[in-house]
Amino acid sequence: MKLYLIYGGKSAEHEVSVKSAHSILKVIYYDHYSVIPVYITREGQWLKAPAINDLSGIPEFEHMNQTETKEAFNFLEMKEGESVAFPVLHGPNGEDGTVQGLFESLDIPYVGAGVLASAVGMDKIISKSIFKEAGLPVLPYEEVHLTDWKVYPEGVLSALENQLGFPMFVKPANLGSSVGITRVLDSAQLQDAVELAFEYDHRVVVEKGVKAREIEVAVLGNEDIHTSVPGELVKHKPFYDYEDKYLNQEVFRQVPSDIPEELATELRLLAAKAFHAIDGSGISRVDFFLTEEGDVYINEVNTFPGFTNNSMYPRVWAKTGLPYEDLIEEVIQLGVRRHKDRLVKSTRRNK
């Protein structure tokens, strides 16, 4: 089978995608796949590299975004013979339903969540609304639209302070990996934080800040949903930005999290419920806040979480009993099976 490993992308999470793709290339079962790396530049150009058929063909990490072949990619190639797309893309223009919709239109099997789940999971405002409707606990939040901000910024700032108080977190509605996020402690920081978030999106979500542990649960499956043991991001300061998480590697990931078994079971059930609420399939990582008082809140669902060998998603699955290389194979097969199931659905009107 030809496996098109697609990485890079028009997103602020470009570097994380490259790292994830390189880690995946090292553990794919090459006895079953011929892997064709497809790099998406920051400008959106799709470039294809020569096929990789064994470990010796993997390029060095530094050259993952400078593959030997610079020809533009032809999507019709994926229609020739048995093939599957593996979009290792994080953030907008990759994890948000856009690429997934492309593959659906072309009738090409692909790995990961579908169009709806990808779009909902990416949008922090829409996902929180759906979580609330599903009965999942969500922290108080407010949404800010760019048009309102341009017309009356003073009123927006005043309303945020009155509704949420400090501390608060200001985030772009559609982004991940802590890009564009600010922890705001007072009025003096709030305006700059909102303007920073608007550099990445035209909608911003502002959440009430709480002192809490960050617990994460991995989800795997289509109709049959499986959850991992919870992992925890152990923090030595209140907030870690993109550089801390991915470049400086300052975040310590404790697997499994040191929480009571009853709480771990509850979080796994909540993770499955959130996955179901957004119509998830394939993979997701569900992130929770656990306060000092023992209250649990869902933060977000990542429909394609980081996939480096140091990322939380593969680490919690390894601790649950599913090694990294077997996890990669499982997520590929889930994508293939979902496509086959979709093919049997009728497209004809009953008479």
XYZ file of C-alpha atoms in Angstrom:
351
model
C 0.000 0.000 0.000
C 1.199 3.527 -0.776
C 1.086 5.747 2.288
C 1.262 9.484 1.620
C 2.741 11.092 4.739
C 1.720 14.749 4.577
C 3.427 17.237 6.878
C 4.463 20.882 7.319
C 1.550 23.113 6.373
C 0.345 26.703 6.495
C 0.188 26.899 10.271
C 2.089 28.353 13.202
C 2.505 24.706 14.303
C 4.579 23.897 11.200
C 7.690 22.804 13.122
C 5.754 20.433 15.373
C 4.299 18.773 12.284
C 7.779 18.197 10.828
C 8.970 16.644 14.094
C 5.906 14.397 14.301
C 6.377 13.207 10.707
C 10.029 12.390 11.273
C 9.196 10.323 14.364
C 6.482 8.415 12.493
C 8.823 7.599 9.591
C 11.116 5.784 12.011
C 8.489 3.268 13.166
C 6.227 2.590 10.180
C 6.095 -1.068 9.145
C 7.852 -0.810 5.780
C 7.036 -4.442 5.035
C 3.477 -3.240 4.377
C 3.917 0.296 3.054
C 5.778 2.352 0.513
C 5.867 5.798 2.125
C 5.753 8.931 -0.022
C 6.547 12.074 2.019
C 4.601 15.126 0.889
C 5.781 18.433 2.328
C 3.473 21.467 2.447
C 5.447 24.699 2.550
C 4.443 27.610 4.751
C 3.082 29.232 1.608
C 0.874 26.220 0.839
C 2.802 24.527 -1.980
C 2.688 20.703 -1.956
C 6.029 19.037 -2.751
C 6.638 15.311 -3.174
C 9.775 13.379 -2.196
C 10.930 9.974 -3.490
C 9.227 6.948 -1.948
C 10.766 5.489 1.217
C 10.709 1.696 1.405
C 12.962 1.061 4.403
C 14.611 2.850 7.309
C 17.682 3.742 5.261
C 15.591 6.034 3.082
C 14.525 8.382 5.886
C 16.013 11.871 5.429
C 17.784 13.603 8.280
C 15.515 15.728 10.447
C 17.208 18.936 9.268
C 16.256 18.098 5.673
C 12.701 16.921 6.251
C 11.437 20.175 4.748
C 13.975 20.177 1.906
C 13.267 16.896 0.176
C 15.189 15.907 -2.949
C 12.245 16.126 -5.319
C 10.676 19.574 -5.592
C 7.923 18.735 -8.064
C 4.401 19.845 -7.190
C 2.191 17.075 -5.901
C -0.578 15.660 -8.118
C -3.597 14.514 -6.101
C -4.672 12.136 -8.842
C -1.653 9.974 -8.004
C -3.439 8.916 -4.844
C -6.246 7.442 -6.937
C -3.856 5.020 -8.617
C -3.787 1.668 -6.814
C -4.235 1.083 -3.099
C -3.249 4.142 -1.107
C -3.999 6.049 2.093
C -3.262 9.625 3.146
C -1.664 10.253 6.535
C -2.006 13.992 7.245
C 0.455 14.694 10.066
C -0.719 18.285 10.290
C -1.357 20.423 13.344
C -3.468 23.551 13.520
C -5.357 25.469 10.803
C -5.176 24.312 7.187
C -4.579 20.737 8.272
C -6.227 19.737 11.549
C -9.346 21.845 11.061
C -11.302 19.860 8.468
C -9.912 21.584 5.367
C -7.558 18.799 4.270
C -10.034 16.187 5.481
C -12.694 17.690 3.202
C -10.271 17.518 0.280
C -9.733 13.791 0.781
C -13.449 13.176 1.256
C -14.175 14.933 -2.046
C -11.532 12.865 -3.816
C -12.756 9.650 -2.130
C -9.299 8.916 -0.714
C -8.852 7.011 2.594
C -7.109 9.111 5.246
C -5.918 8.817 8.817
C -7.478 10.748 11.682
C -10.753 12.476 12.457
C -13.350 13.374 9.845
C -14.368 16.810 8.609
C -16.873 17.645 11.350
C -14.792 16.455 14.316
C -11.671 18.146 12.948
C -13.437 21.484 12.498
C -15.159 21.350 15.889
C -12.047 20.193 17.734
C -9.999 23.005 16.232
C -12.477 25.731 17.148
C -12.280 26.389 20.888
C -15.509 28.406 20.937
C -17.665 25.903 19.050
C -16.209 22.919 20.930
C -16.928 24.482 24.323
C -20.518 25.080 23.283
C -20.866 21.430 22.251
C -19.225 20.210 25.459
C -21.695 22.227 27.532
C -24.606 20.817 25.527
C -23.269 17.293 26.166
C -23.164 17.937 29.911
C -19.383 18.132 30.177
C -17.913 20.583 32.734
C -16.430 23.711 31.126
C -14.748 26.737 32.738
C -16.459 30.137 32.335
C -15.417 31.822 29.081
C -16.246 34.716 26.761
C -15.799 35.053 23.017
C -14.540 38.195 21.308
C -15.077 38.998 17.632
C -12.698 41.214 15.689
C -15.513 43.528 14.558
C -16.501 44.256 18.171
C -12.863 44.770 19.123
C -12.314 47.317 16.350
C -15.482 49.273 17.172
C -15.325 49.378 20.989
C -12.181 47.831 22.521
C -12.635 49.621 25.849
C -16.064 48.073 26.293
C -14.742 44.614 25.418
C -11.932 44.886 27.975
C -14.290 46.115 30.684
C -16.765 43.298 30.022
C -14.027 40.660 30.192
C -12.784 41.964 33.536
C -16.302 42.079 34.970
C -17.357 38.646 33.677
C -14.182 36.645 34.321
C -11.795 38.536 36.586
C -8.081 37.759 36.844
C -6.218 35.624 36.065
C -7.571 34.779 32.627
C -6.245 33.078 29.492
C -6.603 34.747 26.101
C -6.433 32.411 23.097
C -7.029 32.434 19.340
C -10.187 30.423 18.661
C -8.423 28.200 16.105
C -4.870 27.224 16.997
C -2.948 24.873 19.275
C 0.447 24.176 20.854
C 0.049 27.293 23.054
C 0.645 29.587 20.058
C -0.838 33.060 20.552
C -1.955 32.310 24.115
C -1.340 34.694 27.021
C -1.902 34.280 30.743
C -3.215 37.652 31.873
C -2.839 38.777 35.493
C -4.040 42.392 35.361
C -5.637 45.077 33.219
C -2.310 46.312 31.904
C -1.674 43.002 30.094
C -5.151 42.366 28.737
C -5.178 44.611 25.662
C -1.836 43.316 24.365
C -2.989 39.730 24.943
C -6.173 40.214 22.911
C -4.281 41.934 20.084
C -1.755 39.078 20.003
C -4.538 36.495 19.730
C -6.132 38.456 16.883
C -2.889 38.125 14.916
C -3.795 34.434 14.480
C -7.586 34.476 14.167
C -10.580 36.802 13.796
C -12.232 35.240 16.858
C -10.748 35.024 20.342
C -11.772 33.022 23.384
C -11.022 34.307 26.886
C -11.237 31.799 29.731
C -11.299 32.154 33.483
C -7.930 31.130 34.900
C -7.771 28.541 37.657
C -4.918 26.938 39.515
C -5.087 23.383 38.225
C -3.177 20.323 37.112
C -3.324 19.454 33.410
C -4.395 15.848 32.819
C -4.587 14.326 29.336
C -6.301 11.174 28.072
C -5.730 9.625 24.641
C -8.639 8.223 22.638
C -8.445 5.692 19.812
C -11.158 4.122 17.680
C -14.091 4.666 15.336
C -17.391 3.346 16.679
C -15.495 1.215 19.207
C -13.818 3.797 21.465
C -10.767 3.021 23.614
C -9.068 5.314 26.136
C -5.589 5.373 27.634
C -4.325 5.808 31.155
C -4.195 9.540 31.961
C -0.931 11.437 31.655
C -0.051 14.756 33.269
C 1.883 17.848 32.240
C 3.816 18.584 35.420
C 4.342 22.331 35.550
C 6.883 24.336 37.516
C 5.327 27.611 36.402
C 1.697 28.574 35.676
C 1.934 28.579 31.883
C 4.173 27.016 29.235
C 4.365 28.557 25.785
C 5.254 26.980 22.423
C 9.019 27.261 22.978
C 8.792 25.631 26.413
C 6.763 22.699 25.103
C 8.448 21.907 21.799
C 11.786 23.678 21.447
C 13.226 23.867 24.950
C 11.523 20.636 26.135
C 10.919 22.130 29.584
C 7.595 20.371 30.149
C 7.764 17.126 32.131
C 5.207 14.521 31.091
C 4.299 12.151 33.901
C 2.823 8.887 32.661
C 0.633 7.735 34.223
C -0.598 10.694 36.225
C -0.457 10.343 39.997
C -4.213 10.501 40.618
C -6.622 8.114 42.360
C -7.878 5.189 40.302
C -11.490 6.349 40.649
C -10.601 9.743 39.197
C -8.629 8.154 36.363
C -11.690 6.069 35.475
C -13.911 9.169 35.549
C -11.564 11.083 33.235
C -11.443 8.203 30.768
C -15.242 8.122 30.667
C -15.385 11.889 30.156
C -12.787 11.652 27.388
C -14.869 9.048 25.548
C -17.967 11.223 26.012
C -16.190 14.261 24.552
C -14.892 12.190 21.631
C -18.433 11.013 20.929
C -19.863 14.532 21.299
C -17.749 15.914 18.428
C -18.321 12.781 16.300
C -14.674 11.790 16.688
C -12.977 8.966 14.832
C -9.452 7.635 14.566
C -7.501 9.498 17.218
C -7.811 12.379 19.674
C -6.307 13.632 22.903
C -8.683 15.091 25.475
C -7.214 17.624 27.897
C -8.625 18.329 31.364
C -8.042 20.729 34.248
C -8.018 19.275 37.783
C -8.309 22.003 40.425
C -6.977 21.916 43.971
C -10.566 21.439 45.163
C -10.876 18.292 43.037
C -13.114 19.806 40.354
C -12.645 18.577 36.788
C -13.101 20.706 33.662
C -12.598 19.754 30.040
C -10.180 22.081 28.267
C -10.164 20.864 24.664
C -10.012 17.928 22.257
C -7.020 17.709 19.913
C -8.036 15.660 16.884
C -4.424 15.245 15.754
C -2.170 15.669 18.795
C 1.613 15.835 18.700
C 3.056 12.555 17.460
C 6.760 12.786 18.274
C 8.173 9.950 20.351
C 8.187 12.350 23.312
C 4.606 13.539 22.827
C 1.936 12.689 25.367
C -0.314 10.777 22.971
C 2.077 7.909 22.091
C 3.519 7.854 25.617
C 0.196 7.244 27.374
C -0.675 4.538 24.849
C 2.677 2.846 25.413
C 1.925 2.821 29.153
C -1.552 1.430 28.431
C 0.007 -1.442 26.480
C 0.139 -0.222 22.867
C 3.733 0.479 21.692
C 4.446 3.410 19.359
C 4.952 1.344 16.203
C 1.742 -0.637 16.822
C -0.109 2.608 17.538
C 0.914 3.993 14.140
C -0.318 0.824 12.442
C -3.617 0.961 14.321
C -4.356 4.580 13.377
C -3.641 3.765 9.719
C -5.990 0.789 9.781
C -8.698 2.839 11.509
C -8.572 5.310 8.624
C -8.766 2.527 6.037
C -11.679 0.840 7.839
C -13.634 4.076 8.179
C -13.295 4.664 4.442
C -14.537 1.154 3.656
C -17.491 1.601 6.018
C -18.340 4.892 4.331
C -18.367 3.256 0.901
C -21.214 0.922 1.852
C -23.493 3.849 2.794
C -26.177 4.410 0.178
C -26.073 7.558 -1.921
C -29.339 6.870 -3.707
C -32.750 8.227 -2.787
C -35.273 5.591 -1.803
C -38.225 5.275 -4.170
